[in-house]
PDB file of N, CA, C and O in Angstrom:
ATOM      1  N   MET A 186     152.671 157.194 135.131  1.00 51.00           N
ATOM      2  CA  MET A 186     153.199 158.406 136.019  1.00 51.00           C
ATOM      3  C   MET A 186     154.708 157.922 136.732  1.00 51.00           C
ATOM      4  O   MET A 186     154.600 156.817 136.965  1.00 51.00           O
ATOM      5  N   LYS A 187     155.353 158.834 136.964  1.00 45.00           N
ATOM      6  CA  LYS A 187     156.547 158.580 137.579  1.00 45.00           C
ATOM      7  C   LYS A 187     156.333 158.394 139.110  1.00 45.00           C
ATOM      8  O   LYS A 187     155.658 159.272 139.618  1.00 45.00           O
ATOM      9  N   CYS A 188     156.760 157.291 139.682  1.00 45.00           N
ATOM     10  CA  CYS A 188     156.572 157.249 141.061  1.00 45.00           C
ATOM     11  C   CYS A 188     157.544 157.060 141.930  1.00 45.00           C
ATOM     12  O   CYS A 188     158.844 156.966 141.000  1.00 45.00           O
ATOM     13  N   SER A 189     157.873 157.017 143.048  1.00 41.00           N
ATOM     14  CA  SER A 189     158.934 157.226 143.943  1.00 41.00           C
ATOM     15  C   SER A 189     159.974 155.962 143.508  1.00 41.00           C
ATOM     16  O   SER A 189     161.176 156.253 143.775  1.00 41.00           O
ATOM     17  N   THR A 190     159.456 154.834 142.792  1.00 41.00           N
ATOM     18  CA  THR A 190     160.509 153.806 142.741  1.00 41.00           C
ATOM     19  C   THR A 190     161.103 154.146 141.300  1.00 41.00           C
ATOM     20  O   THR A 190     161.955 153.352 140.868  1.00 41.00           O
ATOM     21  N   GLY A 191     160.720 155.160 140.524  1.00 65.00           N
ATOM     22  CA  GLY A 191     161.411 155.411 138.930  1.00 65.00           C
ATOM     23  C   GLY A 191     160.702 155.014 137.996  1.00 65.00           C
ATOM     24  O   GLY A 191     161.013 154.836 136.845  1.00 65.00           O
ATOM     25  N   SER A 192     159.503 154.058 138.042  1.00 82.00           N
ATOM     26  CA  SER A 192     159.007 153.647 136.916  1.00 82.00           C
ATOM     27  C   SER A 192     157.916 154.405 136.282  1.00 82.00           C
ATOM     28  O   SER A 192     157.554 155.215 136.886  1.00 82.00           O
ATOM     29  N   LEU A 193     157.775 154.095 135.052  1.00 88.00           N
ATOM     30  CA  LEU A 193     156.896 155.098 134.305  1.00 88.00           C
ATOM     31  C   LEU A 193     155.942 154.388 133.544  1.00 88.00           C
ATOM     32  O   LEU A 193     156.455 153.275 132.733  1.00 88.00           O
ATOM     33  N   ASP A 194     154.615 154.578 134.021  1.00 90.00           N
ATOM     34  CA  ASP A 194     153.705 153.938 133.150  1.00 90.00           C
ATOM     35  C   ASP A 194     153.678 153.966 131.799  1.00 90.00           C
ATOM     36  O   ASP A 194     153.754 155.064 131.321  1.00 90.00           O
ATOM     37  N   SER A 195     153.919 152.707 130.936  1.00 91.00           N
ATOM     38  CA  SER A 195     153.950 153.002 129.420  1.00 91.00           C
ATOM     39  C   SER A 195     152.923 153.826 128.733  1.00 91.00           C
ATOM     40  O   SER A 195     153.106 154.375 127.884  1.00 91.00           O
ATOM     41  N   ARG A 196     151.848 153.955 129.684  1.00 93.00           N
ATOM     42  CA  ARG A 196     150.533 154.658 128.800  1.00 93.00           C
ATOM     43  C   ARG A 196     150.736 156.106 128.746  1.00 93.00           C
ATOM     44  O   ARG A 196     150.421 156.783 128.219  1.00 93.00           O
ATOM     45  N   VAL A 197     151.292 156.578 130.100  1.00 93.00           N
ATOM     46  CA  VAL A 197     151.449 157.972 130.164  1.00 93.00           C
ATOM     47  C   VAL A 197     152.986 158.305 129.255  1.00 93.00           C
ATOM     48  O   VAL A 197     152.757 159.294 128.803  1.00 93.00           O
ATOM     49  N   ALA A 198     153.844 157.625 129.351  1.00 93.00           N
ATOM     50  CA  ALA A 198     154.993 157.736 128.331  1.00 93.00           C
ATOM     51  C   ALA A 198     154.475 157.973 127.095  1.00 93.00           C
ATOM     52  O   ALA A 198     154.752 158.873 126.103  1.00 93.00           O
ATOM     53  N   LEU A 199     153.532 157.071 126.364  1.00 95.00           N
ATOM     54  CA  LEU A 199     153.276 157.029 125.360  1.00 95.00           C
ATOM     55  C   LEU A 199     152.192 158.190 125.145  1.00 95.00           C
ATOM     56  O   LEU A 199     152.436 158.982 124.077  1.00 95.00           O
ATOM     57  N   LEU A 200     151.611 158.965 125.926  1.00 96.00           N
ATOM     58  CA  LEU A 200     150.628 159.821 125.823  1.00 96.00           C
ATOM     59  C   LEU A 200     151.513 161.154 125.727  1.00 96.00           C
ATOM     60  O   LEU A 200     151.469 161.920 124.768  1.00 96.00           O
ATOM     61  N   VAL A 201     152.608 161.284 126.636  1.00 96.00           N
ATOM     62  CA  VAL A 201     153.345 162.345 126.431  1.00 96.00           C
ATOM     63  C   VAL A 201     154.208 162.509 125.382  1.00 96.00           C
ATOM     64  O   VAL A 201     154.204 163.761 124.794  1.00 96.00           O
ATOM     65  N   ASN A 202     154.721 161.383 124.925  1.00 96.00           N
ATOM     66  CA  ASN A 202     155.909 161.404 123.666  1.00 96.00           C
ATOM     67  C   ASN A 202     154.847 161.813 122.306  1.00 96.00           C
ATOM     68  O   ASN A 202     155.088 162.647 121.606  1.00 96.00           O
ATOM     69  N   GLU A 203     153.769 161.234 122.248  1.00 97.00           N
ATOM     70  CA  GLU A 203     152.874 161.408 121.172  1.00 97.00           C
ATOM     71  C   GLU A 203     152.484 163.066 120.856  1.00 97.00           C
ATOM     72  O   GLU A 203     152.406 163.540 120.195  1.00 97.00           O
ATOM     73  N   ALA A 204     152.161 163.648 122.087  1.00 97.00           N
ATOM     74  CA  ALA A 204     151.803 164.894 122.598  1.00 97.00           C
ATOM     75  C   ALA A 204     152.806 165.720 121.921  1.00 97.00           C
ATOM     76  O   ALA A 204     152.998 166.797 121.491  1.00 97.00           O
ATOM     77  N   TYR A 205     153.973 165.631 122.377  1.00 97.00           N
ATOM     78  CA  TYR A 205     155.223 166.081 122.152  1.00 97.00           C
ATOM     79  C   TYR A 205     155.626 166.111 120.599  1.00 97.00           C
ATOM     80  O   TYR A 205     156.179 167.296 120.168  1.00 97.00           O
ATOM     81  N   ARG A 206     155.555 164.662 119.955  1.00 96.00           N
ATOM     82  CA  ARG A 206     155.967 164.625 118.625  1.00 96.00           C
ATOM     83  C   ARG A 206     154.748 165.324 117.721  1.00 96.00           C
ATOM     84  O   ARG A 206     155.295 165.871 116.596  1.00 96.00           O
ATOM     85  N   HIS A 207     153.771 165.293 118.232  1.00 96.00           N
ATOM     86  CA  HIS A 207     152.561 166.024 117.302  1.00 96.00           C
ATOM     87  C   HIS A 207     152.493 167.673 117.749  1.00 96.00           C
ATOM     88  O   HIS A 207     151.688 168.302 117.284  1.00 96.00           O
ATOM     89  N   ALA A 208     153.253 168.018 118.274  1.00 96.00           N
ATOM     90  CA  ALA A 208     153.612 169.558 118.430  1.00 96.00           C
ATOM     91  C   ALA A 208     152.586 170.287 119.541  1.00 96.00           C
ATOM     92  O   ALA A 208     152.259 171.356 119.184  1.00 96.00           O
ATOM     93  N   LYS A 209     151.951 169.420 120.160  1.00 97.00           N
ATOM     94  CA  LYS A 209     150.969 169.821 121.018  1.00 97.00           C
ATOM     95  C   LYS A 209     151.771 170.437 122.115  1.00 97.00           C
ATOM     96  O   LYS A 209     152.545 170.585 122.752  1.00 97.00           O
ATOM     97  N   PRO A 210     150.865 171.688 122.598  1.00 97.00           N
ATOM     98  CA  PRO A 210     151.283 172.305 123.730  1.00 97.00           C
ATOM     99  C   PRO A 210     151.226 171.440 124.977  1.00 97.00           C
ATOM    100  O   PRO A 210     150.289 170.450 125.263  1.00 97.00           O
ATOM    101  N   ILE A 211     151.998 171.660 125.837  1.00 96.00           N
ATOM    102  CA  ILE A 211     151.990 170.897 127.091  1.00 96.00           C
ATOM    103  C   ILE A 211     152.048 171.590 128.212  1.00 96.00           C
ATOM    104  O   ILE A 211     153.422 172.423 128.410  1.00 96.00           O
ATOM    105  N   ALA A 212     151.688 171.400 129.233  1.00 94.00           N
ATOM    106  CA  ALA A 212     151.861 172.289 130.659  1.00 94.00           C
ATOM    107  C   ALA A 212     152.092 170.881 131.781  1.00 94.00           C
ATOM    108  O   ALA A 212     151.240 170.077 131.848  1.00 94.00           O
ATOM    109  N   ALA A 213     152.925 171.091 132.657  1.00 92.00           N
ATOM    110  CA  ALA A 213     153.085 170.419 133.654  1.00 92.00           C
ATOM    111  C   ALA A 213     153.711 171.170 134.921  1.00 92.00           C
ATOM    112  O   ALA A 213     154.075 172.381 134.904  1.00 92.00           O
ATOM    113  N   LEU A 214     153.514 170.553 136.143  1.00 89.00           N
ATOM    114  CA  LEU A 214     154.063 171.041 137.489  1.00 89.00           C
ATOM    115  C   LEU A 214     155.613 170.215 137.711  1.00 89.00           C
ATOM    116  O   LEU A 214     156.104 169.520 136.820  1.00 89.00           O
ATOM    117  N   PRO A 215     156.257 171.005 138.536  1.00 86.00           N
ATOM    118  CA  PRO A 215     157.477 170.986 138.365  1.00 86.00           C
ATOM    119  C   PRO A 215     158.142 169.496 138.906  1.00 86.00           C
ATOM    120  O   PRO A 215     159.033 169.028 137.944  1.00 86.00           O
ATOM    121  N   GLY A 216     157.359 168.714 139.503  1.00 87.00           N
ATOM    122  CA  GLY A 216     157.342 167.248 139.802  1.00 87.00           C
ATOM    123  C   GLY A 216     157.358 166.505 138.419  1.00 87.00           C
ATOM    124  O   GLY A 216     157.768 165.210 138.443  1.00 87.00           O
ATOM    125  N   ALA A 217     156.569 166.824 137.372  1.00 90.00           N
ATOM    126  CA  ALA A 217     156.649 166.142 135.995  1.00 90.00           C
ATOM    127  C   ALA A 217     157.804 166.311 135.258  1.00 90.00           C
ATOM    128  O   ALA A 217     157.872 165.546 134.158  1.00 90.00           O
ATOM    129  N   ARG A 218     158.844 167.062 135.582  1.00 91.00           N
ATOM    130  CA  ARG A 218     159.921 167.153 134.484  1.00 91.00           C
ATOM    131  C   ARG A 218     160.347 166.012 134.394  1.00 91.00           C
ATOM    132  O   ARG A 218     160.955 165.604 133.218  1.00 91.00           O
ATOM    133  N   ALA A 219     160.860 165.233 135.432  1.00 92.00           N
ATOM    134  CA  ALA A 219     161.325 163.675 135.118  1.00 92.00           C
ATOM    135  C   ALA A 219     160.463 163.023 134.011  1.00 92.00           C
ATOM    136  O   ALA A 219     160.981 161.993 133.378  1.00 92.00           O
ATOM    137  N   VAL A 220     159.217 162.952 134.363  1.00 94.00           N
ATOM    138  CA  VAL A 220     158.268 162.194 133.456  1.00 94.00           C
ATOM    139  C   VAL A 220     158.332 162.510 132.083  1.00 94.00           C
ATOM    140  O   VAL A 220     158.474 161.949 131.018  1.00 94.00           O
ATOM    141  N   LEU A 221     158.581 164.032 131.698  1.00 95.00           N
ATOM    142  CA  LEU A 221     158.644 164.404 130.406  1.00 95.00           C
ATOM    143  C   LEU A 221     160.058 163.828 129.693  1.00 95.00           C
ATOM    144  O   LEU A 221     160.020 163.702 128.652  1.00 95.00           O
ATOM    145  N   THR A 222     161.126 163.950 130.543  1.00 94.00           N
ATOM    146  CA  THR A 222     162.409 163.515 130.163  1.00 94.00           C
ATOM    147  C   THR A 222     162.371 162.075 129.780  1.00 94.00           C
ATOM    148  O   THR A 222     162.701 161.582 128.837  1.00 94.00           O
ATOM    149  N   ALA A 223     161.627 161.415 130.804  1.00 93.00           N
ATOM    150  CA  ALA A 223     161.529 159.748 130.457  1.00 93.00           C
ATOM    151  C   ALA A 223     160.784 159.422 129.592  1.00 93.00           C
ATOM    152  O   ALA A 223     160.828 158.343 128.627  1.00 93.00           O
ATOM    153  N   ALA A 224     159.608 160.326 128.749  1.00 94.00           N
ATOM    154  CA  ALA A 224     159.025 160.061 127.958  1.00 94.00           C
ATOM    155  C   ALA A 224     159.403 160.618 126.429  1.00 94.00           C
ATOM    156  O   ALA A 224     158.857 160.479 125.361  1.00 94.00           O
ATOM    157  N   GLY A 225     160.685 161.393 126.657  1.00 94.00           N
ATOM    158  CA  GLY A 225     161.372 161.743 125.372  1.00 94.00           C
ATOM    159  C   GLY A 225     161.098 162.986 125.093  1.00 94.00           C
ATOM    160  O   GLY A 225     161.264 163.490 123.961  1.00 94.00           O
ATOM    161  N   ALA A 226     160.315 163.657 125.617  1.00 95.00           N
ATOM    162  CA  ALA A 226     160.366 165.150 125.615  1.00 95.00           C
ATOM    163  C   ALA A 226     160.887 166.268 126.173  1.00 95.00           C
ATOM    164  O   ALA A 226     161.395 166.051 127.427  1.00 95.00           O
ATOM    165  N   ASP A 227     161.600 167.115 125.549  1.00 95.00           N
ATOM    166  CA  ASP A 227     162.378 167.973 126.367  1.00 95.00           C
ATOM    167  C   ASP A 227     161.777 169.025 127.143  1.00 95.00           C
ATOM    168  O   ASP A 227     161.027 169.857 126.291  1.00 95.00           O
ATOM    169  N   PRO A 228     161.929 169.072 128.307  1.00 94.00           N
ATOM    170  CA  PRO A 228     161.370 170.241 129.205  1.00 94.00           C
ATOM    171  C   PRO A 228     161.630 171.608 128.719  1.00 94.00           C
ATOM    172  O   PRO A 228     160.590 172.109 129.329  1.00 94.00           O
ATOM    173  N   GLN A 229     162.621 171.913 128.064  1.00 95.00           N
ATOM    174  CA  GLN A 229     163.007 173.123 127.598  1.00 95.00           C
ATOM    175  C   GLN A 229     162.484 173.455 126.041  1.00 95.00           C
ATOM    176  O   GLN A 229     162.431 174.751 125.494  1.00 95.00           O
ATOM    177  N   ALA A 230     161.809 172.586 125.659  1.00 96.00           N
ATOM    178  CA  ALA A 230     161.440 172.851 124.169  1.00 96.00           C
ATOM    179  C   ALA A 230     160.067 173.852 124.268  1.00 96.00           C
ATOM    180  O   ALA A 230     159.352 174.026 125.081  1.00 96.00           O
ATOM    181  N   PRO A 231     160.359 174.660 123.060  1.00 96.00           N
ATOM    182  CA  PRO A 231     159.010 175.596 123.065  1.00 96.00           C
ATOM    183  C   PRO A 231     157.626 174.774 122.859  1.00 96.00           C
ATOM    184  O   PRO A 231     157.504 173.627 122.985  1.00 96.00           O
ATOM    185  N   GLY A 232     156.709 175.522 123.780  1.00 95.00           N
ATOM    186  CA  GLY A 232     155.517 174.811 124.105  1.00 95.00           C
ATOM    187  C   GLY A 232     155.259 174.016 125.150  1.00 95.00           C
ATOM    188  O   GLY A 232     154.368 173.632 125.444  1.00 95.00           O
ATOM    189  N   ILE A 233     156.311 173.904 126.005  1.00 96.00           N
ATOM    190  CA  ILE A 233     156.213 173.031 127.067  1.00 96.00           C
ATOM    191  C   ILE A 233     156.532 174.081 128.250  1.00 96.00           C
ATOM    192  O   ILE A 233     157.264 175.019 128.373  1.00 96.00           O
ATOM    193  N   ILE A 234     155.543 174.087 129.114  1.00 94.00           N
ATOM    194  CA  ILE A 234     155.331 175.193 130.287  1.00 94.00           C
ATOM    195  C   ILE A 234     155.499 174.401 131.531  1.00 94.00           C
ATOM    196  O   ILE A 234     154.804 173.588 131.717  1.00 94.00           O
ATOM    197  N   ILE A 235     156.252 174.586 132.407  1.00 93.00           N
ATOM    198  CA  ILE A 235     156.589 173.851 133.686  1.00 93.00           C
ATOM    199  C   ILE A 235     156.380 175.118 134.706  1.00 93.00           C
ATOM    200  O   ILE A 235     156.796 176.115 134.660  1.00 93.00           O
ATOM    201  N   GLY A 236     155.093 174.912 135.419  1.00 88.00           N
ATOM    202  CA  GLY A 236     154.521 175.897 136.465  1.00 88.00           C
ATOM    203  C   GLY A 236     155.107 175.795 137.945  1.00 88.00           C
ATOM    204  O   GLY A 236     155.798 174.659 138.110  1.00 88.00           O
ATOM    205  N   THR A 237     154.767 176.459 138.957  1.00 81.00           N
ATOM    206  CA  THR A 237     154.906 176.383 140.243  1.00 81.00           C
ATOM    207  C   THR A 237     154.146 175.718 140.670  1.00 81.00           C
ATOM    208  O   THR A 237     154.631 175.249 142.143  1.00 81.00           O
ATOM    209  N   GLY A 238     153.043 175.480 140.434  1.00 68.00           N
ATOM    210  CA  GLY A 238     151.905 174.852 140.956  1.00 68.00           C
ATOM    211  C   GLY A 238     150.384 175.316 141.031  1.00 68.00           C
ATOM    212  O   GLY A 238     149.724 175.073 140.415  1.00 68.00           O
ATOM    213  N   ALA A 239     150.541 176.498 142.074  1.00 67.00           N
ATOM    214  CA  ALA A 239     149.350 177.284 142.264  1.00 67.00           C
ATOM    215  C   ALA A 239     149.124 178.519 141.588  1.00 67.00           C
ATOM    216  O   ALA A 239     148.308 179.340 141.615  1.00 67.00           O
ATOM    217  N   ASP A 240     149.999 178.910 140.448  1.00 72.00           N
ATOM    218  CA  ASP A 240     150.094 179.999 139.692  1.00 72.00           C
ATOM    219  C   ASP A 240     149.094 179.921 138.551  1.00 72.00           C
ATOM    220  O   ASP A 240     148.875 179.083 137.836  1.00 72.00           O
ATOM    221  N   THR A 241     148.563 181.097 138.293  1.00 79.00           N
ATOM    222  CA  THR A 241     147.665 181.266 137.271  1.00 79.00           C
ATOM    223  C   THR A 241     148.356 181.635 136.020  1.00 79.00           C
ATOM    224  O   THR A 241     147.946 181.268 134.548  1.00 79.00           O
ATOM    225  N   ASP A 242     149.646 181.800 136.065  1.00 84.00           N
ATOM    226  CA  ASP A 242     150.530 182.108 134.942  1.00 84.00           C
ATOM    227  C   ASP A 242     150.807 180.607 134.032  1.00 84.00           C
ATOM    228  O   ASP A 242     150.584 180.538 132.846  1.00 84.00           O
ATOM    229  N   LEU A 243     150.544 179.335 134.675  1.00 88.00           N
ATOM    230  CA  LEU A 243     150.774 178.186 133.980  1.00 88.00           C
ATOM    231  C   LEU A 243     149.207 177.863 133.112  1.00 88.00           C
ATOM    232  O   LEU A 243     149.699 177.612 131.757  1.00 88.00           O
ATOM    233  N   VAL A 244     148.443 178.118 133.537  1.00 88.00           N
ATOM    234  CA  VAL A 244     147.069 178.141 132.897  1.00 88.00           C
ATOM    235  C   VAL A 244     146.829 179.356 131.601  1.00 88.00           C
ATOM    236  O   VAL A 244     146.438 178.699 130.666  1.00 88.00           O
ATOM    237  N   ASP A 245     147.226 180.505 132.117  1.00 89.00           N
ATOM    238  CA  ASP A 245     147.243 181.205 131.167  1.00 89.00           C
ATOM    239  C   ASP A 245     148.021 181.064 130.085  1.00 89.00           C
ATOM    240  O   ASP A 245     147.753 181.162 128.469  1.00 89.00           O
ATOM    241  N   GLY A 246     149.196 180.804 130.366  1.00 90.00           N
ATOM    242  CA  GLY A 246     150.190 180.193 129.194  1.00 90.00           C
ATOM    243  C   GLY A 246     149.954 179.031 128.434  1.00 90.00           C
ATOM    244  O   GLY A 246     149.880 179.171 127.186  1.00 90.00           O
ATOM    245  N   LEU A 247     149.255 178.317 128.974  1.00 91.00           N
ATOM    246  CA  LEU A 247     148.470 176.875 128.261  1.00 91.00           C
ATOM    247  C   LEU A 247     147.460 177.385 127.289  1.00 91.00           C
ATOM    248  O   LEU A 247     147.299 177.011 126.167  1.00 91.00           O
ATOM    249  N   VAL A 248     146.525 178.444 128.119  1.00 92.00           N
ATOM    250  CA  VAL A 248     145.382 178.570 127.174  1.00 92.00           C
ATOM    251  C   VAL A 248     145.936 179.423 125.934  1.00 92.00           C
ATOM    252  O   VAL A 248     145.438 179.456 124.617  1.00 92.00           O
ATOM    253  N   ALA A 249     146.837 180.218 125.955  1.00 93.00           N
ATOM    254  CA  ALA A 249     147.609 180.832 124.900  1.00 93.00           C
ATOM    255  C   ALA A 249     148.095 180.037 123.711  1.00 93.00           C
ATOM    256  O   ALA A 249     147.952 180.256 122.516  1.00 93.00           O
ATOM    257  N   LEU A 250     148.805 179.185 124.286  1.00 94.00           N
ATOM    258  CA  LEU A 250     149.385 177.795 123.445  1.00 94.00           C
ATOM    259  C   LEU A 250     148.196 177.154 122.587  1.00 94.00           C
ATOM    260  O   LEU A 250     148.293 176.638 121.579  1.00 94.00           O
ATOM    261  N   LEU A 251     147.207 177.015 123.317  1.00 94.00           N
ATOM    262  CA  LEU A 251     146.089 175.957 122.924  1.00 94.00           C
ATOM    263  C   LEU A 251     145.608 176.806 121.659  1.00 94.00           C
ATOM    264  O   LEU A 251     144.852 176.262 120.757  1.00 94.00           O
ATOM    265  N   ALA A 252     145.460 177.998 121.624  1.00 93.00           N
ATOM    266  CA  ALA A 252     144.933 178.695 120.777  1.00 93.00           C
ATOM    267  C   ALA A 252     145.306 178.693 119.382  1.00 93.00           C
ATOM    268  O   ALA A 252     144.833 178.479 118.177  1.00 93.00           O
ATOM    269  N   ALA A 253     146.826 178.423 119.244  1.00 92.00           N
ATOM    270  CA  ALA A 253     147.508 178.228 118.106  1.00 92.00           C
ATOM    271  C   ALA A 253     147.519 176.412 117.700  1.00 92.00           C
ATOM    272  O   ALA A 253     148.055 176.234 116.789  1.00 92.00           O
ATOM    273  N   HIS A 254     146.910 175.981 118.382  1.00 92.00           N
ATOM    274  CA  HIS A 254     146.648 174.436 118.144  1.00 92.00           C
ATOM    275  C   HIS A 254     147.825 173.480 118.015  1.00 92.00           C
ATOM    276  O   HIS A 254     148.265 172.259 118.961  1.00 92.00           O
ATOM    277  N   ARG A 255     149.050 173.824 117.663  1.00 95.00           N
ATOM    278  CA  ARG A 255     150.538 173.498 117.739  1.00 95.00           C
ATOM    279  C   ARG A 255     151.204 174.343 117.982  1.00 95.00           C
ATOM    280  O   ARG A 255     151.418 175.665 117.582  1.00 95.00           O
ATOM    281  N   VAL A 256     152.689 173.608 118.287  1.00 95.00           N
ATOM    282  CA  VAL A 256     153.872 174.483 118.468  1.00 95.00           C
ATOM    283  C   VAL A 256     154.757 174.068 117.540  1.00 95.00           C
ATOM    284  O   VAL A 256     155.702 173.434 117.691  1.00 95.00           O
ATOM    285  N   TRP A 257     154.863 174.803 116.307  1.00 93.00           N
ATOM    286  CA  TRP A 257     155.621 174.487 115.078  1.00 93.00           C
ATOM    287  C   TRP A 257     156.996 174.879 115.435  1.00 93.00           C
ATOM    288  O   TRP A 257     157.931 174.100 114.880  1.00 93.00           O
ATOM    289  N   ASP A 258     157.142 175.719 116.219  1.00 93.00           N
ATOM    290  CA  ASP A 258     158.469 176.265 116.519  1.00 93.00           C
ATOM    291  C   ASP A 258     159.268 175.038 117.543  1.00 93.00           C
ATOM    292  O   ASP A 258     160.950 175.095 117.377  1.00 93.00           O
ATOM    293  N   ARG A 259     158.666 174.269 117.715  1.00 93.00           N
ATOM    294  CA  ARG A 259     159.291 173.019 118.413  1.00 93.00           C
ATOM    295  C   ARG A 259     160.238 172.157 117.488  1.00 93.00           C
ATOM    296  O   ARG A 259     161.245 171.834 117.738  1.00 93.00           O
ATOM    297  N   PHE A 260     160.080 171.687 115.908  1.00 90.00           N
ATOM    298  CA  PHE A 260     160.503 171.428 115.183  1.00 90.00           C
ATOM    299  C   PHE A 260     160.492 172.140 113.921  1.00 90.00           C
ATOM    300  O   PHE A 260     159.819 172.391 113.135  1.00 90.00           O
ATOM    301  N   PRO A 261     161.847 173.073 113.981  1.00 85.00           N
ATOM    302  CA  PRO A 261     162.061 174.224 112.967  1.00 85.00           C
ATOM    303  C   PRO A 261     162.084 173.194 111.161  1.00 85.00           C
ATOM    304  O   PRO A 261     162.797 172.116 111.451  1.00 85.00           O
ATOM    305  N   ALA A 262     161.727 173.734 110.258  1.00 84.00           N
ATOM    306  CA  ALA A 262     161.982 173.171 109.167  1.00 84.00           C
ATOM    307  C   ALA A 262     163.346 173.348 108.490  1.00 84.00           C
ATOM    308  O   ALA A 262     163.887 174.000 108.988  1.00 84.00           O
ATOM    309  N   ASP A 263     163.618 172.185 108.152  1.00 80.00           N
ATOM    310  CA  ASP A 263     164.946 172.008 107.466  1.00 80.00           C
ATOM    311  C   ASP A 263     165.223 172.686 106.223  1.00 80.00           C
ATOM    312  O   ASP A 263     164.335 172.114 105.340  1.00 80.00           O
ATOM    313  N   THR A 264     165.745 173.414 106.012  1.00 73.00           N
ATOM    314  CA  THR A 264     166.021 174.371 104.743  1.00 73.00           C
ATOM    315  C   THR A 264     167.063 174.001 103.784  1.00 73.00           C
ATOM    316  O   THR A 264     167.218 174.598 102.687  1.00 73.00           O
ATOM    317  N   ASN A 265     167.681 172.794 104.130  1.00 69.00           N
ATOM    318  CA  ASN A 265     168.830 172.535 103.269  1.00 69.00           C
ATOM    319  C   ASN A 265     168.416 171.606 102.270  1.00 69.00           C
ATOM    320  O   ASN A 265     167.484 170.669 102.389  1.00 69.00           O
TER     321      ASN A 265
END
């Protein structure tokens, strides 16, 4: 996890990076934006929801994404 000194636990980085690369839905609180970036996950990518904290929109959005299992729009197929 990202702490005030700026270090990121390598296990957290690996977990977030693998979830991102495997096109899994990711929900995070605003403070985790730096963790996503440090782990190589684009916080603006499809299937990543950044909530405000106590809102149900974050949970509802994640549940909807989990129903599809993967977010294929994150990595569009190259048609060339």
